[in-house]
Short mmCIF file of C-alpha atoms in Angstrom, two decimals:
data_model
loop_
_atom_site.label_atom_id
_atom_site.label_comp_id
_atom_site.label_asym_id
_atom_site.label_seq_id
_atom_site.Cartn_x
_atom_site.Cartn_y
_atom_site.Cartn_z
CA UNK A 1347 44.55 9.61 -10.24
CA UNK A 1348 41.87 10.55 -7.47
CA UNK A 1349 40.85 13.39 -9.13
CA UNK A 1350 40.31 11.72 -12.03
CA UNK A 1351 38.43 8.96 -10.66
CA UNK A 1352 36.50 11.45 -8.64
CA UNK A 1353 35.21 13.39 -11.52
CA UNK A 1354 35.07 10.46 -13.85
CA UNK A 1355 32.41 9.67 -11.00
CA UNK A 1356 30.65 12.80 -10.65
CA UNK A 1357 29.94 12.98 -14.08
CA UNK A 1358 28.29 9.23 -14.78
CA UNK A 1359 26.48 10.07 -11.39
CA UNK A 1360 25.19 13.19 -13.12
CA UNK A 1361 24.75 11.63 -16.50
CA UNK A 1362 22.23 8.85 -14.78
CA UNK A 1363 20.44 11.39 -13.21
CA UNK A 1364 19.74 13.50 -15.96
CA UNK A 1365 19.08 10.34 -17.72
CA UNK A 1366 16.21 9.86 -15.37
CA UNK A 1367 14.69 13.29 -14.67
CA UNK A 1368 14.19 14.03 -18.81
CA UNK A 1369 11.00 15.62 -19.04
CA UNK A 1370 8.30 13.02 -20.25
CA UNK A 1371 6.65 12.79 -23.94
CA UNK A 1372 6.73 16.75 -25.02
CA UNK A 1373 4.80 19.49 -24.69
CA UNK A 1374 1.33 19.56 -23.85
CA UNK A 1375 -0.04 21.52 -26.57
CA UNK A 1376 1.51 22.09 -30.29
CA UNK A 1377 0.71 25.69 -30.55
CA UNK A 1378 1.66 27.43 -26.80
CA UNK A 1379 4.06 24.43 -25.07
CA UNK A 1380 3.90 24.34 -21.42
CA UNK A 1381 4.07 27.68 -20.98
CA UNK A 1382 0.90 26.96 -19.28
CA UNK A 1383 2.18 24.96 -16.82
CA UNK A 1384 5.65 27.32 -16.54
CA UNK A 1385 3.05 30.12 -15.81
CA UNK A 1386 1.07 28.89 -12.97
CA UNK A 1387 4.26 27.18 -11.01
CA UNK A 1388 6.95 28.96 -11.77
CA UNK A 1389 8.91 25.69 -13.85
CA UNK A 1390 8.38 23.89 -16.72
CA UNK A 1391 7.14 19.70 -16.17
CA UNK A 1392 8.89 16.86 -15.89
CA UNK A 1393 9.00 12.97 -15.55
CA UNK A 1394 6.86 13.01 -12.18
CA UNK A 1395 4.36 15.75 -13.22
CA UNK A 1396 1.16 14.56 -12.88
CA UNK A 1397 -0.67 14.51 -16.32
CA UNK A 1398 -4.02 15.28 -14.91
CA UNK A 1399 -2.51 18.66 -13.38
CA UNK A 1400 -0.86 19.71 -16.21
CA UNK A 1401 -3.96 19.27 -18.47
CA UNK A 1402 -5.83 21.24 -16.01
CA UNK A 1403 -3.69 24.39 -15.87
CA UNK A 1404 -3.32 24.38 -20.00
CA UNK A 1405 -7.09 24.78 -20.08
CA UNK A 1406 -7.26 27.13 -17.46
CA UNK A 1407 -4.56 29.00 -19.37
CA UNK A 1408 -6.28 28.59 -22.42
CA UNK A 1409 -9.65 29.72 -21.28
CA UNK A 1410 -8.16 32.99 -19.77
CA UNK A 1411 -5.89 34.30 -23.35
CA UNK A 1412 -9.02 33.69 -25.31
CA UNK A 1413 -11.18 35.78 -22.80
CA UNK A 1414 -8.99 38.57 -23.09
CA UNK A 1415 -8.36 38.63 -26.38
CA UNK A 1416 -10.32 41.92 -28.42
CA UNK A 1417 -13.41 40.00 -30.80
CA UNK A 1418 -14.96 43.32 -31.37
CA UNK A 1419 -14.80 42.45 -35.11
CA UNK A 1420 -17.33 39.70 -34.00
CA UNK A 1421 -21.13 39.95 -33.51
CA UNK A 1422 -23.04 40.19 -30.75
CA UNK A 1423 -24.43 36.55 -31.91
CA UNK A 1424 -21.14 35.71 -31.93
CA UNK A 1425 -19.95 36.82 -29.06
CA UNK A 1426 -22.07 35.32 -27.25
CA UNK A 1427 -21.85 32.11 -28.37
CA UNK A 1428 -18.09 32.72 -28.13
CA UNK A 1429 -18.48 33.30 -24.38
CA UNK A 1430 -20.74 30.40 -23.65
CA UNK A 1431 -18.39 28.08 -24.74
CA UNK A 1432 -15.13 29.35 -22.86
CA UNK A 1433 -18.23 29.23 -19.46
CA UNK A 1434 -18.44 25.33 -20.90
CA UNK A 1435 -14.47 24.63 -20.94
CA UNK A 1436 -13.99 26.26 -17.49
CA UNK A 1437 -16.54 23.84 -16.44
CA UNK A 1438 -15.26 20.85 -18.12
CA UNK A 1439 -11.77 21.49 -16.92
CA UNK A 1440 -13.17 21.89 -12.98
CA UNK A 1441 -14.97 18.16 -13.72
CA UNK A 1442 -11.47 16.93 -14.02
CA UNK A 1443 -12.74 14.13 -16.02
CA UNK A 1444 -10.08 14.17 -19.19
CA UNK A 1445 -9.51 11.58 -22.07
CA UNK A 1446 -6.56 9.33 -21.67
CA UNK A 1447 -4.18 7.90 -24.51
CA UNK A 1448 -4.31 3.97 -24.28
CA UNK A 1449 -2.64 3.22 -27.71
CA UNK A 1450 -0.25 6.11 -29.05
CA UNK A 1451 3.61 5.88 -27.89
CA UNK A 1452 3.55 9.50 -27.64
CA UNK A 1453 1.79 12.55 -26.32
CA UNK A 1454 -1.01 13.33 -28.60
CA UNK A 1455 -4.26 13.97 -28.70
CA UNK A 1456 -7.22 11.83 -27.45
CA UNK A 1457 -11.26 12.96 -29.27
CA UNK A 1458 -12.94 10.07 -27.43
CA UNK A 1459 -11.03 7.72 -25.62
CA UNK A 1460 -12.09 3.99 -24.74
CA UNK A 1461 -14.15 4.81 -22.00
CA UNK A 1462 -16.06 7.27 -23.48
CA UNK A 1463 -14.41 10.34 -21.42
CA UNK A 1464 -14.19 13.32 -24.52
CA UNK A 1465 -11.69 15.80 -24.73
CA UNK A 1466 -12.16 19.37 -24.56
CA UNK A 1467 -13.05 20.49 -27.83
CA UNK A 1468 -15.26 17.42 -28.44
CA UNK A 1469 -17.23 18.34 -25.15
CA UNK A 1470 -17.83 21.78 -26.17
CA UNK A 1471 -18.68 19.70 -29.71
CA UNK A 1472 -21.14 17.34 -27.62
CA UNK A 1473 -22.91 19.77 -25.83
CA UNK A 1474 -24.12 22.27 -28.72
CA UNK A 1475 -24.29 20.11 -31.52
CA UNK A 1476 -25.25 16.61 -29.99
CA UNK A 1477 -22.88 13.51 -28.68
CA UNK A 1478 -23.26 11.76 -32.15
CA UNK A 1479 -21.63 14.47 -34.00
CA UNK A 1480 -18.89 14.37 -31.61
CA UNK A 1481 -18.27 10.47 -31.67
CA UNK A 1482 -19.00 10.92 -35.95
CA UNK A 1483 -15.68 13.08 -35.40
CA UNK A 1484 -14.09 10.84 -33.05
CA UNK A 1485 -14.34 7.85 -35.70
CA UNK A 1486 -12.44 9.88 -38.15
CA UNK A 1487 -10.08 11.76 -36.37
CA UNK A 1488 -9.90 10.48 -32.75
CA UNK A 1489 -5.68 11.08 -31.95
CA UNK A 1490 -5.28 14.05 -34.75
CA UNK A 1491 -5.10 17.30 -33.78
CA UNK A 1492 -7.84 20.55 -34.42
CA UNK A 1493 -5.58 21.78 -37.73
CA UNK A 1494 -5.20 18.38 -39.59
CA UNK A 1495 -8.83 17.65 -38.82
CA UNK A 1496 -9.89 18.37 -42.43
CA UNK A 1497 -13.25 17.59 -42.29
CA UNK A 1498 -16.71 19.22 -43.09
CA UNK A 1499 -18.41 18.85 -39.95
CA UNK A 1500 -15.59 20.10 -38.17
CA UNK A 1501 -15.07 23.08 -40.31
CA UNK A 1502 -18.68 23.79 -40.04
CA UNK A 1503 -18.63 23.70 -36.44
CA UNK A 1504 -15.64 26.04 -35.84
CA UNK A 1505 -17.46 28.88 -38.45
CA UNK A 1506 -20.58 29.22 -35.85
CA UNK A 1507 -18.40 28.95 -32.50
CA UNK A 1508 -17.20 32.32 -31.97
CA UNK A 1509 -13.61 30.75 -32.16
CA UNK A 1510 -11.49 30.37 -34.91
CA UNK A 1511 -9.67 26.84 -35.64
CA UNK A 1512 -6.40 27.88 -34.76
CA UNK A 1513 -7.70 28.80 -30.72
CA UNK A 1514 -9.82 25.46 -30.80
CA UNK A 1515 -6.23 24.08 -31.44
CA UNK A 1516 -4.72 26.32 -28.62
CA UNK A 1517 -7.78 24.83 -26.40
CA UNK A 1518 -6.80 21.07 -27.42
CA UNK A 1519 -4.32 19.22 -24.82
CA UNK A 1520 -2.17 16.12 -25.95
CA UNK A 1521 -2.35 13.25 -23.45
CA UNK A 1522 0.91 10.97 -22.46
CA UNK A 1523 0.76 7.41 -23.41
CA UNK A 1524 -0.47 5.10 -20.84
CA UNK A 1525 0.49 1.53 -21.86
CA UNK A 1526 -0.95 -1.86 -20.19
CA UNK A 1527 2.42 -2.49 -18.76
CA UNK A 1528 5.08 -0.11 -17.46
CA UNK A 1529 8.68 -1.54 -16.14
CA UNK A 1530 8.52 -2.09 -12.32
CA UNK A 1531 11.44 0.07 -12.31
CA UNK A 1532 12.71 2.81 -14.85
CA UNK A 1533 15.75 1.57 -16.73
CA UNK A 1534 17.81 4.71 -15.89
CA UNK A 1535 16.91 4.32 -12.23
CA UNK A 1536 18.41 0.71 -12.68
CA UNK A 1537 21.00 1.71 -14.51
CA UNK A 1538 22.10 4.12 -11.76
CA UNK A 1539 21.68 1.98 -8.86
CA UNK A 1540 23.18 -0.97 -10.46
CA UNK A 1541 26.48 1.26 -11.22
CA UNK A 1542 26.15 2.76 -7.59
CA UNK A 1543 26.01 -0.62 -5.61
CA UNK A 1544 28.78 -1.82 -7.54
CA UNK A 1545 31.12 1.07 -6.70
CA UNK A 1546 30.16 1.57 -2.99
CA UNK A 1547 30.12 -2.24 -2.63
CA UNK A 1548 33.23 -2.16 -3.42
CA UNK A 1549 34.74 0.66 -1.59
CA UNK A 1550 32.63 -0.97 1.54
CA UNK A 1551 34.89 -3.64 1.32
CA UNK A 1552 38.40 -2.43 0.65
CA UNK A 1553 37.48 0.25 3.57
CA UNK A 1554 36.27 -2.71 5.92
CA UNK A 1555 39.85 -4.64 5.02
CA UNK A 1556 42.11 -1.22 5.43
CA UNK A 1557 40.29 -1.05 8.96
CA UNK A 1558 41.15 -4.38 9.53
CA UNK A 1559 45.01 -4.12 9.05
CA UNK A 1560 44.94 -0.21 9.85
CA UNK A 1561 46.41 1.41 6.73
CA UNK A 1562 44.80 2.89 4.20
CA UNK A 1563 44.86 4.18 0.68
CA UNK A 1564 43.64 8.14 -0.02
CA UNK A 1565 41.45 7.60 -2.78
CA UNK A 1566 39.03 4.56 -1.51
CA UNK A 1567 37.81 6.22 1.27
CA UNK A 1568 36.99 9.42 -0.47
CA UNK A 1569 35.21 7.83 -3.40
CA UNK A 1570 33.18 6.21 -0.99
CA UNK A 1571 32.02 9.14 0.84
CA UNK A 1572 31.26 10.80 -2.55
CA UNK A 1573 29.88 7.30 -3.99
CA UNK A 1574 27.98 6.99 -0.91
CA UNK A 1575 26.66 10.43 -1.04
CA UNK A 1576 25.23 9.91 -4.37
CA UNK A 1577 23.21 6.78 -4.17
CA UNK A 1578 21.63 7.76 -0.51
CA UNK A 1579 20.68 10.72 -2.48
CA UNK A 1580 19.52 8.76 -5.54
CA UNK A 1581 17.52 6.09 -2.98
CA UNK A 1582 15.42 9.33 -1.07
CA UNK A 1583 14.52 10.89 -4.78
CA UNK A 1584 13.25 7.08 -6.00
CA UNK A 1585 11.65 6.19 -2.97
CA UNK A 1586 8.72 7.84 -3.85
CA UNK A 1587 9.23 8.43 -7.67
CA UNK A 1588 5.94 7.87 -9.26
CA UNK A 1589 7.08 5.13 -11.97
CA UNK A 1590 3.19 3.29 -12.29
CA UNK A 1591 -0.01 4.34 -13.47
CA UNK A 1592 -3.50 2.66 -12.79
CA UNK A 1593 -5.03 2.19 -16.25
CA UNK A 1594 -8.58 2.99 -14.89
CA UNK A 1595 -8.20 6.07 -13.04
CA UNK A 1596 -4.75 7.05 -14.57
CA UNK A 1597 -3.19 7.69 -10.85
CA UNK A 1598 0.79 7.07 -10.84
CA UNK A 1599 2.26 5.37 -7.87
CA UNK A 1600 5.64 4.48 -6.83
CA UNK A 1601 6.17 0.32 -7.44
CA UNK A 1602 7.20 -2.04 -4.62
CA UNK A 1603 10.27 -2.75 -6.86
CA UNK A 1604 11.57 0.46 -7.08
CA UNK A 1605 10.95 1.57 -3.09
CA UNK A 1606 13.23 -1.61 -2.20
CA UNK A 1607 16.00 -1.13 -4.49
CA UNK A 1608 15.48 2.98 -2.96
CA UNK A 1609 15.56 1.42 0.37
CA UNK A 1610 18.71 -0.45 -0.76
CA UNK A 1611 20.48 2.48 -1.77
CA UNK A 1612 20.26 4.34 0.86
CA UNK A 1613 21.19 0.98 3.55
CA UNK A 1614 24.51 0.87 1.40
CA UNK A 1615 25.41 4.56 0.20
CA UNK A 1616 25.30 4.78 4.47
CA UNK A 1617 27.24 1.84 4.76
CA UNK A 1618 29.53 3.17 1.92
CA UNK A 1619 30.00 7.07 3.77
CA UNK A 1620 29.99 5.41 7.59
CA UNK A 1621 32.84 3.13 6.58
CA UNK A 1622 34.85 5.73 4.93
CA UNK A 1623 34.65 8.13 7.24
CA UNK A 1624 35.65 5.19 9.73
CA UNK A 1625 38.83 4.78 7.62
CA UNK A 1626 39.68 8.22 7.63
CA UNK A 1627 39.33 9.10 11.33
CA UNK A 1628 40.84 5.99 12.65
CA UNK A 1629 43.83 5.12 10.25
CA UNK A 1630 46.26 7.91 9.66
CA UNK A 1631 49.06 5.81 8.45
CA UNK A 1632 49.01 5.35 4.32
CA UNK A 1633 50.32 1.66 3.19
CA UNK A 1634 53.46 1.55 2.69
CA UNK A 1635 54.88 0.25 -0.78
CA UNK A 1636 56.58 -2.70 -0.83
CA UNK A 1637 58.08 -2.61 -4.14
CA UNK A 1638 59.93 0.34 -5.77
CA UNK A 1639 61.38 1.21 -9.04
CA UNK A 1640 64.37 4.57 -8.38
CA UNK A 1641 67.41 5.65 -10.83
CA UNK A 1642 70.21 5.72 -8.82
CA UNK A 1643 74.27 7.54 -9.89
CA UNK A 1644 77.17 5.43 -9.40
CA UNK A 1645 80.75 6.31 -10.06
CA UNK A 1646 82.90 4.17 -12.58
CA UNK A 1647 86.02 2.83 -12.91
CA UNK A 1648 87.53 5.73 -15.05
CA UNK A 1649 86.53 8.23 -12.40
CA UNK A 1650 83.27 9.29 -13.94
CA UNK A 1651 79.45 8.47 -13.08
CA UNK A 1652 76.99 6.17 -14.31
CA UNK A 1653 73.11 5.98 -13.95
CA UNK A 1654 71.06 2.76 -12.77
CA UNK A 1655 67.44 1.61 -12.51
CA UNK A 1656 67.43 0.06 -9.18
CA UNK A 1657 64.20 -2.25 -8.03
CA UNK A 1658 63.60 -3.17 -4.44
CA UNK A 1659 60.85 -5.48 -2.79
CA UNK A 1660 60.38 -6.11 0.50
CA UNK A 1661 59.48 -9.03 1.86
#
């Protein structure tokens, strides 16, 4: 029955977690993924990767495959133009200044977003064939991506760039969905710690009452130490978990919420592992049962033996 409770544990406690460290709102470009990202750090993003970094290293990514790739088939016009453009993006992308998606539930694409900061394609758009023709775009096509932009101007654009439409695709980031209001706390995180502080709350205080009498069960005390384990842990990863953004400059933060119920976590998963450990060093002695079921042999009358369920209680 330990065992079983144990791993019954182990496995919600890994559940939540995984629950809660899903990689956010898909990759960051339809064509290449996040192989961008996967590339320059060694691991693909997740829920705390910062937006603004991972936009930065698809471009840089982006900007280095289409420099290398062979355009001898080009001309020299062409080339040319083809290599002013990439010298544009690799500025744009050390601005920092990207597009941000205030109204799409999902990663996609941002032309022009309510501030007026363009993406990347548009600014390579705005700066050789005018800022009207890239907000003329924007009106039409502002969250769709380069290939279902089926549009004249567009098309018309692409044929004089030196790039074809499927790289001003590979150039084009999505953006994750910034909404006016984000939970104060993630619902897995609560989910987690709500199921954690139950269970070492508990084991807290049959622990406390076993050192109080000085006997003890097996299984409470080592369900606490594992319970107890698992929520400190859980309350150092959420202190700082980045679960807020600022709408304006689009810079996540951790919420005053969430960094008490962290703090919480860890005050009672080291409650729950002090007072099991307690149990275990100072109270050797099990409980004793006070009731008892046994099947007991009797001999009969005729000289053989019979078989009894006998029940004692103490009292």
């Amino acid at each position: 029955m330990k065992t079983f409770v144990t791993t019954a544990f182990a496995s919600l406690l890994f559940l939540c977690v995984w629950m809660e460290r899903r990689s956010a709102g898909g990759t960051i470009n339809p064509i290449i993924g996040d192989v961008s990202f996967e590339m320059k750090y060694g691991t693909l993003p997740n829920a705390d990767t910062d937006d603004q970094v991972r936009i930065a290293a698809h471009l840089e990514y982006a900007e280095k495959v289409l420099r290398k790739r062979d355009v001898s088939q080009l001309s020299a016009q062409m080339r040319s133009k083809r290599m002013h453009l990439l010298d544009l993006l690799r500025d744009y992308r050390s601005a920092g200044l990207f597009p941000k998606n205030y109204e799409r539930n999902e990663r996609k694409p941002c032309f022009i977003d309510r501030n007026g900061t363009i993406c990347a394609v548009g600014y390579l758009i705005e700066q050789t064939a005018g800022r009207a023709v890239a907000e003329d775009i924007n009106s039409r096509h502002k969250y769709d991506t380069i290939l279902a932009m089926n549009d004249r101007k567009v098309d018309e654009w692409i044929a004089q760039s030196g790039l074809s439409k499927v790289e001003c695709a590979m150039i084009q980031p999505g953006y994750t969905y910034i909404p006016g209001y984000k939970p104060e706390i993630r619902p897995a995180y609560a989910i987690t710690s709500s199921v954690l502080i139950g269970l070492n709350g508990t084991c807290s205080v049959i622990n406390a009452m076993e050192v109080g009498r000085g006997s003890r069960t097996n299984a409470t005390p080592v369900l606490g130490i594992a319970g107890g384990a698992g929520q400190f842990i859980a309350g150092v990863v959420g202190l700082n978990r980045k679960n807020q953004v600022d709408a304006a400059s689009g810079t996540w933060y951790a919420s005053r919420t969430q960094r008490n119920v962290s703090m919480v976590n860890m005050g009672l998963g080291s409650l729950s592992i002090g007072l099991s450990i307690w149990n275990l060093a100072v109270n050797n002695r099990p409980i004793s049962r006070r009731s008892a079921w046994d099947i007991r042999s009797f001999p009969d009358a005729n000289g053989g033996s019979g078989v009894a369920l006998a029940f004692t209680h103490k009292f």
